[in-house]
Coordinates of C-alpha atoms and ligand atoms in Angstrom, one line a residue:
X544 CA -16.1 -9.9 11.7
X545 CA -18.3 -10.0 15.1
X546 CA -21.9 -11.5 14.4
X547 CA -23.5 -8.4 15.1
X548 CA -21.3 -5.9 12.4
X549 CA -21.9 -8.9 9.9
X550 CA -25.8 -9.1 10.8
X551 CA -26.0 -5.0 10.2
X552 CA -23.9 -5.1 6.6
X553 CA -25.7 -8.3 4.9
X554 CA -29.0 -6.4 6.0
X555 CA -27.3 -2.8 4.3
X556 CA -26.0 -5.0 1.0
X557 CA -28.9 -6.9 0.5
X558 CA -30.9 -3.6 0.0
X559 CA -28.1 -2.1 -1.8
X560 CA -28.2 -5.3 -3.8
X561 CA -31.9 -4.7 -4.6
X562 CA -31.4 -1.5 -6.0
X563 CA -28.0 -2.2 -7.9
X564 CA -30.0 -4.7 -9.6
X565 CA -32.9 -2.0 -10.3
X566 CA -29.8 0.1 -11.6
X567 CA -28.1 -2.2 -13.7
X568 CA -31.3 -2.6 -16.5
X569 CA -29.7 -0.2 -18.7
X570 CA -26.2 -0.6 -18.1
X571 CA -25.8 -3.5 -20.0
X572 CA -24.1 -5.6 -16.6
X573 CA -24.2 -9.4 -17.4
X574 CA -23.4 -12.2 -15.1
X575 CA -20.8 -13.9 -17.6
X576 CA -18.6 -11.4 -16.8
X577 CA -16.4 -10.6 -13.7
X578 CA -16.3 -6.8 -13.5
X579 CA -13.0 -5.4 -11.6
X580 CA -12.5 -1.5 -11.3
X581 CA -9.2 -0.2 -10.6
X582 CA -9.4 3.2 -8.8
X583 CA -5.7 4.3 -9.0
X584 CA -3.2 6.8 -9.5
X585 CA -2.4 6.9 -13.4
X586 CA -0.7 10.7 -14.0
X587 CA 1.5 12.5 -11.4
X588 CA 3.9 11.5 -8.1
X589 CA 2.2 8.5 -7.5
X590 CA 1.9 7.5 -11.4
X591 CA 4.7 4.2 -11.9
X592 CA 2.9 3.4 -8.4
X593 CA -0.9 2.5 -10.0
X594 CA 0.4 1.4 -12.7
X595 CA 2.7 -1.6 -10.9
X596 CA -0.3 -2.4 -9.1
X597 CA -2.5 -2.9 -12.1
X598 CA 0.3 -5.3 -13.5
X599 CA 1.0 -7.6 -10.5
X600 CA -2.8 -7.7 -10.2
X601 CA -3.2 -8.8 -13.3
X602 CA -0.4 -11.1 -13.6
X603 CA -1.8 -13.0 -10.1
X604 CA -5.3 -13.2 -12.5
X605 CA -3.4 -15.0 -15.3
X606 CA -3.3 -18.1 -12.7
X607 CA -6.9 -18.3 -13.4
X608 CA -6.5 -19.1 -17.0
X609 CA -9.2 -17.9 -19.3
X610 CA -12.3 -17.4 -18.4
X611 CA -13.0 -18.9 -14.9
X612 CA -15.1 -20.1 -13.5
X613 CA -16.8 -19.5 -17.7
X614 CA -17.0 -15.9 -17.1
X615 CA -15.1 -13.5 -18.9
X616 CA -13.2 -10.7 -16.6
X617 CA -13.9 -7.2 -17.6
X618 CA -11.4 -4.4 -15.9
X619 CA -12.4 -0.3 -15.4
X620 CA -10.3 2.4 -14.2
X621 CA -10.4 5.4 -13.3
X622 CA -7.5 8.0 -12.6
X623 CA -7.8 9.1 -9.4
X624 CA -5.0 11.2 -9.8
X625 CA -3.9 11.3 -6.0
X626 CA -6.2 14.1 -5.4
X627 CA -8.4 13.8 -2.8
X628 CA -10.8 16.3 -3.5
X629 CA -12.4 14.5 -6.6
X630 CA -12.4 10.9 -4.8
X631 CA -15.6 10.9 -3.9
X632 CA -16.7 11.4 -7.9
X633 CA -14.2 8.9 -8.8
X634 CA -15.3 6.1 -6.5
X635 CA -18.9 6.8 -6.9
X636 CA -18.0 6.7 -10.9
X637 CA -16.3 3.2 -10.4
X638 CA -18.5 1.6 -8.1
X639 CA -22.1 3.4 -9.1
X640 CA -21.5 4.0 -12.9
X641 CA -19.6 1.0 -13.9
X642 CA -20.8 -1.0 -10.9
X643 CA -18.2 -3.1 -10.6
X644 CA -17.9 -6.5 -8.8
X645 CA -14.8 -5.2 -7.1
X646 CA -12.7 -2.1 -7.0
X647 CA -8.9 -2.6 -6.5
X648 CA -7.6 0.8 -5.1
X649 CA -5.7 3.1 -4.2
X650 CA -2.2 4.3 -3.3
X651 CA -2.7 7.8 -1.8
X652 CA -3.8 7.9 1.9
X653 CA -6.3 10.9 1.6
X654 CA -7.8 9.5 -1.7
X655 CA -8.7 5.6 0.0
X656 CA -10.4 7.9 2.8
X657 CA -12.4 9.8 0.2
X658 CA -13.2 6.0 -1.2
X659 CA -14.0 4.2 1.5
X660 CA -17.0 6.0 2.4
X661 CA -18.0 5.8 -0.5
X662 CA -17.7 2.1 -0.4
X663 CA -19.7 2.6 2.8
X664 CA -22.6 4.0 1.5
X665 CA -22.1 1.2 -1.7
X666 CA -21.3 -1.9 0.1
X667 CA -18.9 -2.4 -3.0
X668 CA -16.0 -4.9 -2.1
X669 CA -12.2 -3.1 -1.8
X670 CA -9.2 -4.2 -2.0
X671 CA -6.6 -1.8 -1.2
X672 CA -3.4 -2.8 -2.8
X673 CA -1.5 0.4 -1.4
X674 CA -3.0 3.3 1.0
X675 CA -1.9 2.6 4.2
X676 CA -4.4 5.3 6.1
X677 CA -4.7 4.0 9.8
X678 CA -8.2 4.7 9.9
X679 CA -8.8 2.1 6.8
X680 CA -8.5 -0.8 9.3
X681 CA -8.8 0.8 12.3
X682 CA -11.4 3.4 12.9
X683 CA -13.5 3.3 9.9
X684 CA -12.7 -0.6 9.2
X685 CA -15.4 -2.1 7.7
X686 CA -16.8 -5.8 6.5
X687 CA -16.5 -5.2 2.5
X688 CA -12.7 -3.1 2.4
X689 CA -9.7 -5.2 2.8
X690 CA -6.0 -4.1 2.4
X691 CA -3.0 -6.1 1.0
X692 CA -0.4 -3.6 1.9
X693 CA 0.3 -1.7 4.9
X694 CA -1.4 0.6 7.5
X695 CA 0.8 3.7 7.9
X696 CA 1.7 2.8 11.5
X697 CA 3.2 -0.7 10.3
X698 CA 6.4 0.0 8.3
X699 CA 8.1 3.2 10.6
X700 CA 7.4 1.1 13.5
X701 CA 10.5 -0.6 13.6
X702 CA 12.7 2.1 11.7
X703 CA 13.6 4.2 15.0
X704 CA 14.9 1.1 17.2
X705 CA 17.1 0.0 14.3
X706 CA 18.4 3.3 14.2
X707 CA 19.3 3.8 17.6
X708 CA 20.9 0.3 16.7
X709 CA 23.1 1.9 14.7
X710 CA 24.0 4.7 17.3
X711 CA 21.6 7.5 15.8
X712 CA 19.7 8.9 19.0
X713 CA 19.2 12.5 17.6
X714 CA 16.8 12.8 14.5
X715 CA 15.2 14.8 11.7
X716 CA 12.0 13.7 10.5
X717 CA 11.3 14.9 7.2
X718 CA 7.8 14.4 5.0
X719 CA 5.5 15.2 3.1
X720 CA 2.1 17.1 5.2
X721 CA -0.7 14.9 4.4
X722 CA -2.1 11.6 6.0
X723 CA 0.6 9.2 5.1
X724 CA 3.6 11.4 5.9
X725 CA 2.2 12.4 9.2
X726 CA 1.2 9.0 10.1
X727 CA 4.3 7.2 9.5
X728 CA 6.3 10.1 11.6
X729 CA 3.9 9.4 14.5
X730 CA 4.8 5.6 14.8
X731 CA 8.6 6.5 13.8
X732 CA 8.9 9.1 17.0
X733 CA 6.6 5.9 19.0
X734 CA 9.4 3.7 17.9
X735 CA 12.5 5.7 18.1
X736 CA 11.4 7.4 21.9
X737 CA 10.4 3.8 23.2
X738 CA 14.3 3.1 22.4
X739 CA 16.0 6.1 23.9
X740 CA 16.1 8.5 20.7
X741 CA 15.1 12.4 20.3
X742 CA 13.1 13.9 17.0
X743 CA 14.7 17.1 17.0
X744 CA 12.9 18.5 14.5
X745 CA 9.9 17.7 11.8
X746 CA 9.9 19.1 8.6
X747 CA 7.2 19.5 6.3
X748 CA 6.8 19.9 2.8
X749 CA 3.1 20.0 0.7
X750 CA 2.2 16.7 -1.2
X751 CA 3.6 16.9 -4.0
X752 CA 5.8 19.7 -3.5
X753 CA 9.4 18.3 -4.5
X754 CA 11.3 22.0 -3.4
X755 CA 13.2 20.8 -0.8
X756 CA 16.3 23.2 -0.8
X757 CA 15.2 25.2 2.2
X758 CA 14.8 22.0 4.3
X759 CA 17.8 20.6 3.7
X760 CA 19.4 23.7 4.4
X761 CA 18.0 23.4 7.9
X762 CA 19.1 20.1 7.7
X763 CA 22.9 21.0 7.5
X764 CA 22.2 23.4 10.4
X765 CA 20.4 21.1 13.0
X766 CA 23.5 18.7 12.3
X767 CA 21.0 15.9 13.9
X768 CA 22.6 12.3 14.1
X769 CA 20.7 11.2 11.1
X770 CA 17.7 11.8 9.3
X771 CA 14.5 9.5 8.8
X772 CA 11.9 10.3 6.4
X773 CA 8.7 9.3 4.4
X774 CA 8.5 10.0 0.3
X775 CA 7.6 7.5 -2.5
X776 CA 7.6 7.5 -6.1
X777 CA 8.8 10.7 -8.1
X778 CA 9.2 12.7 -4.7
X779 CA 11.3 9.7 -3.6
X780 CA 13.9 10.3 -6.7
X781 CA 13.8 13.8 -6.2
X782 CA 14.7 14.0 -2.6
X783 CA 17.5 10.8 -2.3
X784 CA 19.2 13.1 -5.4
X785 CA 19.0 16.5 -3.9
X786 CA 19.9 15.3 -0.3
X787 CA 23.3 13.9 -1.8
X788 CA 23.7 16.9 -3.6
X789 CA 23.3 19.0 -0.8
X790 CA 26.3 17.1 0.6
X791 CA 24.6 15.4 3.3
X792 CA 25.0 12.2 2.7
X793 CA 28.7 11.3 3.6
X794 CA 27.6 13.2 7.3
X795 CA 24.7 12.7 8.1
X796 CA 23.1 9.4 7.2
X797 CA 19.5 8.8 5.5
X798 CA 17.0 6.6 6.6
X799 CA 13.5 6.1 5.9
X800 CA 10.2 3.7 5.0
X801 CA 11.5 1.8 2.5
X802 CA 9.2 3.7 -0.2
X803 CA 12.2 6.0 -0.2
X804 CA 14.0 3.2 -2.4
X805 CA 11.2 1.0 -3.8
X806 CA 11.0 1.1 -7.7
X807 CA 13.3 3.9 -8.1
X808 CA 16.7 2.7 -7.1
X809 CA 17.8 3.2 -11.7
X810 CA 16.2 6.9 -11.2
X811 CA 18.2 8.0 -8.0
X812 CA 21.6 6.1 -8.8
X813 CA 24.7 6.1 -6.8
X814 CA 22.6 8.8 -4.4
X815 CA 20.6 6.0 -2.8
X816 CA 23.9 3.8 -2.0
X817 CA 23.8 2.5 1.7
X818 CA 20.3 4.4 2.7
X819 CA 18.8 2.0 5.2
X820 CA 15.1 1.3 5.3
X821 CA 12.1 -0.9 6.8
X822 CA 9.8 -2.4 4.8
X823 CA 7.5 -5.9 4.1
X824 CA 9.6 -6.2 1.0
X825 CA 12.7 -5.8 -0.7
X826 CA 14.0 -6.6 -4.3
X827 CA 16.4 -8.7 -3.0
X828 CA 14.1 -11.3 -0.9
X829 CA 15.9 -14.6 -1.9
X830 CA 12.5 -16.8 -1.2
X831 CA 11.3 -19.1 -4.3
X832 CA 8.0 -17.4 -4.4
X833 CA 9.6 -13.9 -4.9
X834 CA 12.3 -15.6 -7.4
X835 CA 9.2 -16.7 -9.3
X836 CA 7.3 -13.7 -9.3
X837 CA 10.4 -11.5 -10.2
X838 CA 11.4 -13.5 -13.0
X839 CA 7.1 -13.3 -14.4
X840 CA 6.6 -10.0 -13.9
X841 CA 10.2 -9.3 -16.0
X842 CA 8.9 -11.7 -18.6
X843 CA 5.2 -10.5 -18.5
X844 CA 6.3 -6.4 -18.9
X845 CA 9.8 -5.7 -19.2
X846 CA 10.5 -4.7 -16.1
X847 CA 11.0 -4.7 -12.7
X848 CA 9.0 -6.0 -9.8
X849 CA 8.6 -3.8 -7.2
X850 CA 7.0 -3.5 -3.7
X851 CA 3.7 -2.0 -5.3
X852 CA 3.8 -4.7 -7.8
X853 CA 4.0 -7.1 -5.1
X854 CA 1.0 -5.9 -3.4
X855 CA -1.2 -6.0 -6.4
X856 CA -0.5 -9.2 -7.3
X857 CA -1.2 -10.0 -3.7
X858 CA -4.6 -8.3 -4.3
X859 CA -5.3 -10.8 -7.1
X860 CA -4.6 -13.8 -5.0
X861 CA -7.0 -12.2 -1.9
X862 CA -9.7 -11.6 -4.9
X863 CA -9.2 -15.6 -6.3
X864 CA -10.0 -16.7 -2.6
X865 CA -12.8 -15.1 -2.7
X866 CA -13.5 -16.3 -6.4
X867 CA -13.3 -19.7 -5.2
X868 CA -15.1 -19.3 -2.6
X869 CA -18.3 -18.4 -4.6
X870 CA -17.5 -20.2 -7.9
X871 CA -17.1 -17.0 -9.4
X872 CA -20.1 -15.0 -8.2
X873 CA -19.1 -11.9 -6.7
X874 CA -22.8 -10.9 -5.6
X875 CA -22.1 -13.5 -2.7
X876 CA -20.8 -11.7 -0.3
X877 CA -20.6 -13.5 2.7
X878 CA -19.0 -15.9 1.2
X879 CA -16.4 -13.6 -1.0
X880 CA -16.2 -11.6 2.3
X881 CA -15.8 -15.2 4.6
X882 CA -12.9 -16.3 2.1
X883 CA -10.8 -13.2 2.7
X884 CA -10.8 -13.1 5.8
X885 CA -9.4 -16.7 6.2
X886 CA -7.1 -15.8 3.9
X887 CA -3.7 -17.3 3.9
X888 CA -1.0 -15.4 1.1
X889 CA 1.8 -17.4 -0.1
X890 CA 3.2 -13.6 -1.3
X891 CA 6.4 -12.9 -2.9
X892 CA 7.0 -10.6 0.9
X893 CA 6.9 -13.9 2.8
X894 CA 3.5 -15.6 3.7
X895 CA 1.1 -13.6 5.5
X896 CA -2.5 -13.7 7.3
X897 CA -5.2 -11.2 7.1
X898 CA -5.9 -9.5 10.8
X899 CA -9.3 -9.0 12.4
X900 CA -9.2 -5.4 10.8
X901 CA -8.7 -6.6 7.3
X902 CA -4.8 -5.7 7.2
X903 CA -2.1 -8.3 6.8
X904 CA 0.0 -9.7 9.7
X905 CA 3.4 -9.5 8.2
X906 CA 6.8 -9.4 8.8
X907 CA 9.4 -5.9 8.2
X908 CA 12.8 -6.1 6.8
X909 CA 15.6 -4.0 7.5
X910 CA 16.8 -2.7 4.4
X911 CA 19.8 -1.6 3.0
X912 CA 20.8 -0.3 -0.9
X913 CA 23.9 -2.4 -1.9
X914 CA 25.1 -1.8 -5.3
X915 CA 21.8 -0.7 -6.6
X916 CA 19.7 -3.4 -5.4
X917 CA 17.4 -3.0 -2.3
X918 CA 19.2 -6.0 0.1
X919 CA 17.6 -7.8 3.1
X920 CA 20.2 -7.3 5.9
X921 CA 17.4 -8.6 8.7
X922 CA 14.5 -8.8 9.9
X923 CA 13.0 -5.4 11.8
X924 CA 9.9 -7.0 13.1
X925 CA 8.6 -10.3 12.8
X926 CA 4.6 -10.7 12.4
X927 CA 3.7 -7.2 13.0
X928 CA 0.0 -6.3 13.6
X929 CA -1.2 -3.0 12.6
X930 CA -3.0 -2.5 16.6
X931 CA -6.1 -1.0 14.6
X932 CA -7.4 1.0 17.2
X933 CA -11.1 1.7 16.9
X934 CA -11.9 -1.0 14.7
X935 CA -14.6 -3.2 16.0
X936 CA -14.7 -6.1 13.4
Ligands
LIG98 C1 0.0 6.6 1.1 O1 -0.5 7.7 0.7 O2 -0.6 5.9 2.0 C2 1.2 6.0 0.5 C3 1.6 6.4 -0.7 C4 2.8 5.9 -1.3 C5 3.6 5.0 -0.6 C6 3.2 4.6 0.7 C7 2.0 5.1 1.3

């Protein structure tokens, strides 16, 4: 953080600290206690996404033992149901109303928008253990928000060279319209131009819309080389199934963010064989660490890992940085805030370091579904960082 942004948010926290305190009389807050808020997706699309995150987080936690640091933790959540129109309410309900010491969300792009101005106004630390929104490390990056994931530019970045790689120059970009979708087809067309390939055509279809006959009608017409797309969760089984049903697999090959495959590979069966993605994870990472984790999180909830698992937990290892930082005092936010961003992860992905813009500097594997299991067949991109435009940290 530059001297003079952290000079302008202590003053902003300290006041907000003031009257948090004048706040918390009747709401029974007590230092004993760490207070953690998840602000996630619990019902629809997005559902098995939040709910991954809130395991890995908390399985990261157990590495703490009981109480730490002789404080009890104390977790909130909220449903923030992926809807962006009530994310204001939800954040202000999480970080005002239950004034927590930390809020760990979300997944949906438009939603972490919604809550980080909210966090803003708040000066309530964030993690973000999924969004990838540019602007959440870029233009509206901001001392207290911190992401363990992705921006939206980071894991399409690679996906367009690999497939000219593989002798796809002519392209369908399919997505769902909202922030995430559109994002990640910008920095696939960057990609794929930069290496000589054409997007013939985007298609669209509203978040959550899963209809996608009509597209992949148009599809079978455009006969492109291959198609690359971005969908997650239950619009992610719903697409890889229909698109093999429409009889476009065998001719024209799928390709995508690696969302497309993560945590849904049972659902979507033989129809996700051989679809090649890029992502900062894959099931099939054969690193201790991710051996480890794998084998905990399948003990700890019968079932599993995935990438959104992967980043939670990651988001409880950033948090225990910045517990040890501050022997488990929160309310010390220079410190918390000085801990993250020196941050180190020893993840599951592959270690990783946290950028100038609060995003991590990672690597990006090309992925490939073998037998029902998301394989590592390279790497895309090693130590990518998100450029963060407009973020002066
Ligand atoms: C997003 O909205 O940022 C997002 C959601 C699911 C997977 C990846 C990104």
């Amino acid at each position: 953080m530059s001297i003079s942004n952290r000079r302008q948010f202590l003053a902003g926290t300290s006041a907000l600290a003031g009257l948090s305190f004048l706040s918390l009389a009747g709401c029974g807050k007590t230092t004993d206690s760490i207070r953690v808020g998840f602000m996630l997706p619990y019902t629809g699309t997005y559902a098995k996404l939040g709910m991954a995150i809130e395991n890995g987080f908390k399985l990261a936690l157990r590495e703490l033992g009981d109480n730490p640091f002789g404080k009890s933790i104390e977790f909130f959540t909220v449903d923030d149901e992926s809807n962006p129109s009530k994310a204001t309410d939800n954040a202000n309900k999480i970080m005002t109303r239950d004034n927590v010491d930390v809020v760990i969300g979300t997944v949906h792009s438009g939603v972490a928008m919604g809550m980080i101005k909210v966090a803003q106004e708040t000066g309530s630390l964030v993690i973000i253990p999924n969004a990838g929104a540019n602007a959440a490390t870029g233009t509206m990056c901001a001392p207290n928000v911190f992401r363990t994931s992705f921006s939206n530019w980071q894991p399409t970045h690679p996906l367009g060279r690999i497939m000219v790689e593989d002798g796809h120059k002519k392209s369908v970009f399919i997505t769902w319209k909202y922030g995430a979708g559109e994002e990640a087809l910008a920095s696939f067309r960057e990609g794929f131009e930069a290496a000589g390939g054409e997007v013939i055509k985007e298609l669209f279809v509203p978040f959550p819309n899963v209809e996608f006959q009509a597209i992949l009608t148009e599809v079978a017409a455009l006969k492109p080389d291959a198609v690359a797309c971005f969908f997650a969760g239950g619009g992610a089984v719903k697409f890889v199934k229909d698109y093999a049903a429409a009889g476009l697999k065998s001719s024209i090959p799928l390709y995508g963010s690696g969302f497309l495959t993560e945590g849904v590979l049972d659902a979507q069966g033989d129809a996700a064989e051989g679809i090649t993605t890029t992502l900062h994870y894959a099931d099939g990472l054969q690193n201790p660490k991710n051996l480890a984790f794998r084998e905990a999180y399948r003990l700890a909830y019968s079932e599993e890992a995935d990438v959104y698992a992967v980043q939670g937990y990651d988001a409880g290892l950033l948090l225990i940085k910045a517990l040890q930082e501050t022997s488990g005092d929160l309310s010390k936010k220079a410190q918390a805030i000085n801990a993250m961003e020196g941050a180190k992860i020893d993840s599951p992905r592959g270690p990783w370091t946290m950028s100038r813009a609060h995003n991590p500097i990672q690597n990006f594997y090309t992925v490939k579904v073998n037998n029902g299991v998301n394989s590592v067949v390279g790497t895309a991109w090693e130590g990518l960082e998100d450029p963060a435009v407009g973020c002066d940290l």
